[in-house]
PDB file of C-alpha atoms in Angstrom:
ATOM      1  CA  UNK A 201       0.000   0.000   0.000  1.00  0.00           C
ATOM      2  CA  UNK A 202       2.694   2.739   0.760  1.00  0.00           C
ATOM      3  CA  UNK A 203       4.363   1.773  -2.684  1.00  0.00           C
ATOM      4  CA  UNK A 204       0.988   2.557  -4.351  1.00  0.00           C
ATOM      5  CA  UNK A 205       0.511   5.674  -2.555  1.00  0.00           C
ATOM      6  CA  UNK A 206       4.298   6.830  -3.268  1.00  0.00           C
ATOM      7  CA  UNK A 207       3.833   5.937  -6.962  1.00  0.00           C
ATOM      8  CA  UNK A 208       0.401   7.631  -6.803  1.00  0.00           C
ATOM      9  CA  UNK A 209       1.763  11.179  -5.090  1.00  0.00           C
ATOM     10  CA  UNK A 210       4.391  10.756  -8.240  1.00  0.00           C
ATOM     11  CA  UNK A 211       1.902  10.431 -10.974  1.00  0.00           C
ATOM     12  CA  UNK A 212      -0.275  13.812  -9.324  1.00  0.00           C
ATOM     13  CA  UNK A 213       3.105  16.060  -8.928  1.00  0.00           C
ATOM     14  CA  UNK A 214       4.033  15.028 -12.713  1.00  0.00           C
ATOM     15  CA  UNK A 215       0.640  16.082 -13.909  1.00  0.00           C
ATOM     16  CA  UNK A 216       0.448  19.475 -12.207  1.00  0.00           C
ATOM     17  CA  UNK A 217       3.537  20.423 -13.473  1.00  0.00           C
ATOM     18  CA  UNK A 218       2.584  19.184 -17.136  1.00  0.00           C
ATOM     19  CA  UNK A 219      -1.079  20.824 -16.705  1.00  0.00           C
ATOM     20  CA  UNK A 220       0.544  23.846 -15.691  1.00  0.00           C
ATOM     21  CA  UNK A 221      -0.136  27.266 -17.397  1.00  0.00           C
ATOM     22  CA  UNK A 222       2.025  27.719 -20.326  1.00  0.00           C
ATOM     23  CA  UNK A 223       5.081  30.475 -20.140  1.00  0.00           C
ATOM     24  CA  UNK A 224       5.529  32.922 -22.760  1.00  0.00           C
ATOM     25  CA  UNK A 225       8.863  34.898 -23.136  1.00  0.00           C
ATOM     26  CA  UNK A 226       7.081  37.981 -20.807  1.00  0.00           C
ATOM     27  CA  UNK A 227       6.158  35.367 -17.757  1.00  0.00           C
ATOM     28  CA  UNK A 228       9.375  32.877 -18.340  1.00  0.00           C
ATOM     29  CA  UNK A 229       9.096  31.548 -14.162  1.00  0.00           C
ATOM     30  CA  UNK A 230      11.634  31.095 -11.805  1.00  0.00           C
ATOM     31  CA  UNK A 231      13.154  27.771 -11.151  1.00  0.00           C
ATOM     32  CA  UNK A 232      11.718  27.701  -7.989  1.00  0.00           C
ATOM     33  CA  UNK A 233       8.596  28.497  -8.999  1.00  0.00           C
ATOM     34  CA  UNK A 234       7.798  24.866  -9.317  1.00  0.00           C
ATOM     35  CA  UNK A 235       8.735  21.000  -8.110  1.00  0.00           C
ATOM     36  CA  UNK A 236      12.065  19.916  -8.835  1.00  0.00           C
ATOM     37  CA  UNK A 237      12.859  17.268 -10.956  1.00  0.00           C
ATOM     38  CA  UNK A 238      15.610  14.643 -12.134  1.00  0.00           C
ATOM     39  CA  UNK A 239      16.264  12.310 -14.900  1.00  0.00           C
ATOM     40  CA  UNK A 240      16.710   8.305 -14.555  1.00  0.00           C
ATOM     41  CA  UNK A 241      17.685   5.619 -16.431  1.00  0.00           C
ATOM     42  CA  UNK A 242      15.283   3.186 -17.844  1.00  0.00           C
ATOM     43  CA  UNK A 243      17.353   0.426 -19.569  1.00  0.00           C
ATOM     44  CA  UNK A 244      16.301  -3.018 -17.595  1.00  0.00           C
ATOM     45  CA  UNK A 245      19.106  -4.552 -19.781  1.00  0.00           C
ATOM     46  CA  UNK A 246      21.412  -2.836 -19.373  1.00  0.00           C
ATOM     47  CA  UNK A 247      23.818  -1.422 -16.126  1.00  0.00           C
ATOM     48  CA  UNK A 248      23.045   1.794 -16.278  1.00  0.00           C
ATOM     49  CA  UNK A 249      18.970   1.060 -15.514  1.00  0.00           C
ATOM     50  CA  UNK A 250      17.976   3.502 -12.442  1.00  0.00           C
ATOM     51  CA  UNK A 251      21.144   5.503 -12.277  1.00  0.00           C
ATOM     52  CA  UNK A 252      20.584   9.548 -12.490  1.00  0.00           C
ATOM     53  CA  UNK A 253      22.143  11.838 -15.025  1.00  0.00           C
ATOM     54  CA  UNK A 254      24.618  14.051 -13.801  1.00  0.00           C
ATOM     55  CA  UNK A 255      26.946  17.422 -15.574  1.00  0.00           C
ATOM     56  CA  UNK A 256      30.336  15.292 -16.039  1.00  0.00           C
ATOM     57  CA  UNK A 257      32.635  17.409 -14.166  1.00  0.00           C
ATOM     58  CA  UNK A 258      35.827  17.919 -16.753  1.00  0.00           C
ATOM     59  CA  UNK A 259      33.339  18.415 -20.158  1.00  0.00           C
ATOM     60  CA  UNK A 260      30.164  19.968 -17.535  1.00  0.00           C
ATOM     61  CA  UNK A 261      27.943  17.809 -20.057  1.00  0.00           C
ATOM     62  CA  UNK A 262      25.173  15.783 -19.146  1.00  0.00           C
ATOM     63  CA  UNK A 263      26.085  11.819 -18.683  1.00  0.00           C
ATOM     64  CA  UNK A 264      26.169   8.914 -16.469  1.00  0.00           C
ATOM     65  CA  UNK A 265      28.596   8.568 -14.347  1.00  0.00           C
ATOM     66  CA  UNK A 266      31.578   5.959 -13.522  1.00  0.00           C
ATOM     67  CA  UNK A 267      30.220   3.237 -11.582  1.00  0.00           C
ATOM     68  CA  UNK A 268      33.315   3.848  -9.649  1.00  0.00           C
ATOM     69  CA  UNK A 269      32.598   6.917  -8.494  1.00  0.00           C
ATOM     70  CA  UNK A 270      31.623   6.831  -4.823  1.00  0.00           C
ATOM     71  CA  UNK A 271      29.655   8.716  -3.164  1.00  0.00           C
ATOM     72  CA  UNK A 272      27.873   9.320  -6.146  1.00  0.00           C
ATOM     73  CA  UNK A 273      27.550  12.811  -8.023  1.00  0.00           C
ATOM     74  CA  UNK A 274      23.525  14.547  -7.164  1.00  0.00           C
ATOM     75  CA  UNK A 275      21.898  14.548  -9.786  1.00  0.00           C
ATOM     76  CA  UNK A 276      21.236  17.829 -12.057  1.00  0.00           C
ATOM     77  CA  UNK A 277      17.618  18.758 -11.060  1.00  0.00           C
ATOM     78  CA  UNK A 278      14.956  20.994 -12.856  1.00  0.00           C
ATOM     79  CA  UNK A 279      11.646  22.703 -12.780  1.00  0.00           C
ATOM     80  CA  UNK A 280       9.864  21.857 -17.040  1.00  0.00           C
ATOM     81  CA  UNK A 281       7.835  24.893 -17.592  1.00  0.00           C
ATOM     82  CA  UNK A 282       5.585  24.217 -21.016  1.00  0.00           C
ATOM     83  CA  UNK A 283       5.883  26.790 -23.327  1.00  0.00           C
ATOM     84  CA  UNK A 284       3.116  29.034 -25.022  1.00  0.00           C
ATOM     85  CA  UNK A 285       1.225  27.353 -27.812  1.00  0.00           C
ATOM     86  CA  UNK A 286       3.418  24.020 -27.398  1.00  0.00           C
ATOM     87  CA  UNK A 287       4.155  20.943 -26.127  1.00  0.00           C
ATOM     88  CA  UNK A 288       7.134  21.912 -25.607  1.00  0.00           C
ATOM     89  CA  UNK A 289       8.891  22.293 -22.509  1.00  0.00           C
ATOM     90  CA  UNK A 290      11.898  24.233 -21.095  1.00  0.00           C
ATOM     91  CA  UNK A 291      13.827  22.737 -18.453  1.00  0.00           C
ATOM     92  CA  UNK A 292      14.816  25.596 -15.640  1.00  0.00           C
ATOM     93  CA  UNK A 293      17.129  25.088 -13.395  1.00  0.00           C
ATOM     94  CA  UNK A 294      17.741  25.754  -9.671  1.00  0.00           C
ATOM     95  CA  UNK A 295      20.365  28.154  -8.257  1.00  0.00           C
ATOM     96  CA  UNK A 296      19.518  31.362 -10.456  1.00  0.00           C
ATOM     97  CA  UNK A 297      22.659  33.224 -11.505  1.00  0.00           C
ATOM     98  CA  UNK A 298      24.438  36.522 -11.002  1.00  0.00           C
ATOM     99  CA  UNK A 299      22.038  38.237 -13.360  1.00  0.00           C
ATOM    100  CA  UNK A 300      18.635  38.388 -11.584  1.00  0.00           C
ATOM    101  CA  UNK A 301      17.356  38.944 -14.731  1.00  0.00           C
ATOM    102  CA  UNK A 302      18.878  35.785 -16.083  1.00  0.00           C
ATOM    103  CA  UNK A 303      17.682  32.019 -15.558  1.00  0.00           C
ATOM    104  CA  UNK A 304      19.926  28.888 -15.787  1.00  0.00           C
ATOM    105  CA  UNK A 305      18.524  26.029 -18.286  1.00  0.00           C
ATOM    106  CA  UNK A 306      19.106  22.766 -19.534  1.00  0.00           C
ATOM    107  CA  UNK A 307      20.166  22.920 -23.319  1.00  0.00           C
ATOM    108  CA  UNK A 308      21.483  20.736 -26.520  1.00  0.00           C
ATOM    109  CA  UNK A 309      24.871  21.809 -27.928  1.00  0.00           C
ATOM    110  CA  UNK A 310      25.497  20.800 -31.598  1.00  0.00           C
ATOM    111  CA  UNK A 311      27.162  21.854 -34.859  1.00  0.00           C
ATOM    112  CA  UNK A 312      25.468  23.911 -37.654  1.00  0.00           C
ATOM    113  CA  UNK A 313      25.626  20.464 -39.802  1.00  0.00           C
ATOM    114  CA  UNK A 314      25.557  17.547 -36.944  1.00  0.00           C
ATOM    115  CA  UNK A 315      22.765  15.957 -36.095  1.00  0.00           C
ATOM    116  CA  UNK A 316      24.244  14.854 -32.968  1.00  0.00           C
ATOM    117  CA  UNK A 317      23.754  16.833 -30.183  1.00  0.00           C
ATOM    118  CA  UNK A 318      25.121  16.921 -26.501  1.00  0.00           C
ATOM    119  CA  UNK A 319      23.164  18.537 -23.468  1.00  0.00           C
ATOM    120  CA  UNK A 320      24.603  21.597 -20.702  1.00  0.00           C
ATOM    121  CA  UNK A 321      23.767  24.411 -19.351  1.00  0.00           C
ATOM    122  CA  UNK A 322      23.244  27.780 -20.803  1.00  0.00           C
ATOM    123  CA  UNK A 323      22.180  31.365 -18.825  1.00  0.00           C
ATOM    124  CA  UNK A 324      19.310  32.992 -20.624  1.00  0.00           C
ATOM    125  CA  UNK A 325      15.899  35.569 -19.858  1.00  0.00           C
ATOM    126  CA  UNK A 326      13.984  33.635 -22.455  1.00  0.00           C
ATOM    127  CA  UNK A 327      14.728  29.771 -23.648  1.00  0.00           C
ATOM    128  CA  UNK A 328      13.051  30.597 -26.523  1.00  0.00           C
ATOM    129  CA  UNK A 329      16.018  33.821 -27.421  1.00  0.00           C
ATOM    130  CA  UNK A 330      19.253  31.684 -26.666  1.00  0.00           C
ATOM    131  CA  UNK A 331      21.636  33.525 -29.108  1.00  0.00           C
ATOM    132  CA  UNK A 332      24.691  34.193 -27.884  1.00  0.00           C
ATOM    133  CA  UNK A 333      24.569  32.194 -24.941  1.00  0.00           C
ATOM    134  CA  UNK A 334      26.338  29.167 -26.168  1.00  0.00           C
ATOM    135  CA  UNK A 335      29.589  27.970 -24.655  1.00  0.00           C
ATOM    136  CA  UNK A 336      32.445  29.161 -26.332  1.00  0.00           C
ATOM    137  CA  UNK A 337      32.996  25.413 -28.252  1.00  0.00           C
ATOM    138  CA  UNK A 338      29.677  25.339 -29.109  1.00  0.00           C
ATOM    139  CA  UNK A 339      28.250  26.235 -32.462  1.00  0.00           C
ATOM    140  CA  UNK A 340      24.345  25.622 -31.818  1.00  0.00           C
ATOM    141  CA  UNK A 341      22.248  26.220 -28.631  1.00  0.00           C
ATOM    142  CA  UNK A 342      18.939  24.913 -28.553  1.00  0.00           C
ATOM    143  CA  UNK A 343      16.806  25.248 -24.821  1.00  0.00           C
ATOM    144  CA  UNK A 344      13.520  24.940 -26.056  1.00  0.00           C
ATOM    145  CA  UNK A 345      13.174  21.766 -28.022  1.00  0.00           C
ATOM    146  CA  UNK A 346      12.390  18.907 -24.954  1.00  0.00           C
ATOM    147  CA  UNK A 347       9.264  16.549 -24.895  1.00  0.00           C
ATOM    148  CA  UNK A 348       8.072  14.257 -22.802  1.00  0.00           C
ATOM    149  CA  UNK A 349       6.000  11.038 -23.524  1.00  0.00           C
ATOM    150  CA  UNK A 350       4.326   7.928 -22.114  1.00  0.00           C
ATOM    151  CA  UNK A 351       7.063   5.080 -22.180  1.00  0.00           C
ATOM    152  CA  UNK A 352       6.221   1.615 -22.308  1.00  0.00           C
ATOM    153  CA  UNK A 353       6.852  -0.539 -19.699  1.00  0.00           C
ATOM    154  CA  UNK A 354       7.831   0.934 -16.223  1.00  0.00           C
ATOM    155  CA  UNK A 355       6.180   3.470 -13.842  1.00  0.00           C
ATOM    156  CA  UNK A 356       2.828   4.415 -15.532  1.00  0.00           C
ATOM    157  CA  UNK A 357       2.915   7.754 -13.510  1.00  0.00           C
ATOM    158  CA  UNK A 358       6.094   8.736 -14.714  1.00  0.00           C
ATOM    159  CA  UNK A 359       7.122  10.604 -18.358  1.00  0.00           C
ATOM    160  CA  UNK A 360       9.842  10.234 -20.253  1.00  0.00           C
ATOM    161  CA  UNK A 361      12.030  13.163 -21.959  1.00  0.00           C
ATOM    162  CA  UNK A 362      12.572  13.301 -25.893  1.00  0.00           C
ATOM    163  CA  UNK A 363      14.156  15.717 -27.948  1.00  0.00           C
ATOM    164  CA  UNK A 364      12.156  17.307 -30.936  1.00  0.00           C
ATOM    165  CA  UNK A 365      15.445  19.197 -32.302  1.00  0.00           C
ATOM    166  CA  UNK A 366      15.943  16.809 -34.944  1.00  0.00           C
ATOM    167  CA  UNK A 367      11.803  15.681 -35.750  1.00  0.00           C
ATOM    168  CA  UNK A 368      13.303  11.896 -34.663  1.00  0.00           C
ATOM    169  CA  UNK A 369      15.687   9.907 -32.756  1.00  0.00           C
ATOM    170  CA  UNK A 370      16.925   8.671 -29.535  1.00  0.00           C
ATOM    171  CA  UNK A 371      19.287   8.906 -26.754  1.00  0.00           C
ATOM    172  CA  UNK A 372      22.506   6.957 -26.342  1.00  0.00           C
ATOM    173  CA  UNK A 373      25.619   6.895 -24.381  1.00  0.00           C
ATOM    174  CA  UNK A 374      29.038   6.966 -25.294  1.00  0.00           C
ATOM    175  CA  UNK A 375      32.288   6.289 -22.832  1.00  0.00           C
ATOM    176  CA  UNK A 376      34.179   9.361 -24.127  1.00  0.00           C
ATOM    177  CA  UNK A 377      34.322  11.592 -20.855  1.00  0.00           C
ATOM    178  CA  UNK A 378      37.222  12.925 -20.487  1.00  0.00           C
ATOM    179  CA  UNK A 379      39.417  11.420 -17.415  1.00  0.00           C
ATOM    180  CA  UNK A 380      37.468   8.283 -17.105  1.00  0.00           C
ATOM    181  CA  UNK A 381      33.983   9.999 -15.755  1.00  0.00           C
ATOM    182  CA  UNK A 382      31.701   8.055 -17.749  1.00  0.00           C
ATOM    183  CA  UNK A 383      29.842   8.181 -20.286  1.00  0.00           C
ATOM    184  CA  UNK A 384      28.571  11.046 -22.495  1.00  0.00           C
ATOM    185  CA  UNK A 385      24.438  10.999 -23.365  1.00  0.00           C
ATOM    186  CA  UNK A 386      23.935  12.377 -27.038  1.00  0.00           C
ATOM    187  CA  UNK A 387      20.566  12.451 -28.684  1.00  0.00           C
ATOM    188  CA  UNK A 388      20.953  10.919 -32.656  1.00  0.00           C
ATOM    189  CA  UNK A 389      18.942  11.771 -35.048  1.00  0.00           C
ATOM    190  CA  UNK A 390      20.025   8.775 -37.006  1.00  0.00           C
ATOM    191  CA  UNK A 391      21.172   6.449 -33.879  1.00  0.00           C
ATOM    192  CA  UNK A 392      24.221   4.350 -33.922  1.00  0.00           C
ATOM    193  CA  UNK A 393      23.075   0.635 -34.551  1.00  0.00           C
ATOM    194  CA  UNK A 394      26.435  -0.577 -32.782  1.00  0.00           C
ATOM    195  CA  UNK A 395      25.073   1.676 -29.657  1.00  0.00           C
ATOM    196  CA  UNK A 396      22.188   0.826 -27.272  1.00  0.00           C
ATOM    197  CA  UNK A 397      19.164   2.954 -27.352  1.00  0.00           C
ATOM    198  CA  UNK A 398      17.894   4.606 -23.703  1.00  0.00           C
ATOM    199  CA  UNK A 399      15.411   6.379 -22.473  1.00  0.00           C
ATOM    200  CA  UNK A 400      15.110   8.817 -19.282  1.00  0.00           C
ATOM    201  CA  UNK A 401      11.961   8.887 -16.803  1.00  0.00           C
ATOM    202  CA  UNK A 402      11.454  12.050 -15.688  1.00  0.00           C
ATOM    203  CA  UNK A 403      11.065  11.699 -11.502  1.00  0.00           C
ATOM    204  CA  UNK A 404      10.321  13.616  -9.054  1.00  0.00           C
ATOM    205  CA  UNK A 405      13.113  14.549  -6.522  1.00  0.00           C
ATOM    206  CA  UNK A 406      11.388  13.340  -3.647  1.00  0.00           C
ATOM    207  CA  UNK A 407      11.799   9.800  -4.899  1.00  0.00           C
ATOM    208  CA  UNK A 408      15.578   9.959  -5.791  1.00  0.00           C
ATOM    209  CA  UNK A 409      17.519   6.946  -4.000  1.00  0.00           C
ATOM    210  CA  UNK A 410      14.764   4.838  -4.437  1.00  0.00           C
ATOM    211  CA  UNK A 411      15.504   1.300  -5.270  1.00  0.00           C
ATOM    212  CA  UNK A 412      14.504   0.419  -9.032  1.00  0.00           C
ATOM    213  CA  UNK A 413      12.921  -2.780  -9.906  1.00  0.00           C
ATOM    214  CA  UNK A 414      14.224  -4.552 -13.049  1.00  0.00           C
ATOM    215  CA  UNK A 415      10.772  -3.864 -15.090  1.00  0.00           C
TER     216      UNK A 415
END
């Protein structure tokens, strides 16, 4: 019964953040204007199933982590805030910045001809207006372009995150951190068949260190 009632609580947070009003560039929220959430694993085949994705420290892109690494990294956490006329979402996250003005969000990084693209962090009023906020090694910004979906298999209360910056594809890691940190999550428009294709439930916080059943 308390598993039911956890898994319920889950399912009712997701949906009030999904049902929320949608932001336009002139009421972009705070981070913590809403719940926070992270992103897990779900791969039952594979060992990265229920491990959280973190900002690799050396490349500060979103990946797993070595299984090596103990204690483990916290996971990077955010508030999705649908935008206007979408169903798209922007992923804000916690901490602010130096500019008041400014918001911290979760973005894809690729080049003008890739379609391969990497995930950071970028500082930005509006996720929809992200020029010139790149990193300097980065030739394409993109913070507006996440989905989210009903997975099959798993936790029915929970989504899963997609990326609509290519119309198609799917995530996949690759052990290319720099230093031995882990492994590097790119979303392919064209995956690599030689790579395994993962997806990410999108949880709330209050449930992070639970224990994840091989479904």
């Amino acid at each position: 019964m308390k598993t039911l009632s956890i898994l319920a609580l889950a399912a009712v947070t997701v949906f009030k953040v999904l049902a929320a009003p949608t932001a336009t560039p002139q009421n972009i929220l705070p981070p913590e204007s809403g719940p926070l959430f992270f992103l897990r694993t779900f791969a039952p085949e594979q060992p990265w199933h229920g491990r959280h994705l973190v900002l690799l420290p050396s490349s500060r892109r979103l990946g797993l982590e070595n299984f090596t690494v103990h204690p483990t990294t916290p996971p990077i956490t955010f508030t999705p805030l649908q935008l206007a006329s979408t169903s798209s979402f922007a992923l804000a996250l916690p901490g602010g910045s130096d500019d008041e003005n400014q918001n911290p969000w979760l973005a894809a990084f690729k080049a003008h001809s890739s379609t391969t693209a990497s995930f950071g962090t970028i500082v930005s009023l509006d996720p929809n207006d992200v020029k010139g906020t790149c990193p300097a090694d980065v030739e394409e910004c993109q913070a507006n372009g996440f989905t989210m979906y009903q997975g099959q298999g798993g936790d029915p209360g929970l989504k899963r995150l997609s990326f609509d910056g290519f119309q198609g594809g799917a995530f996949q890691a690759v052990k290319d951190a720099p230093k031995g940190e882990g492994w590097h999550v790119y979303w392919r428009w064209t995956p690599d068949p030689v790579l395994v294709q993962i997806e990410f439930e999108v949880v709330p916080v209050t449930r992070l260190g639970e224990i994840v059943s091989e479904y």
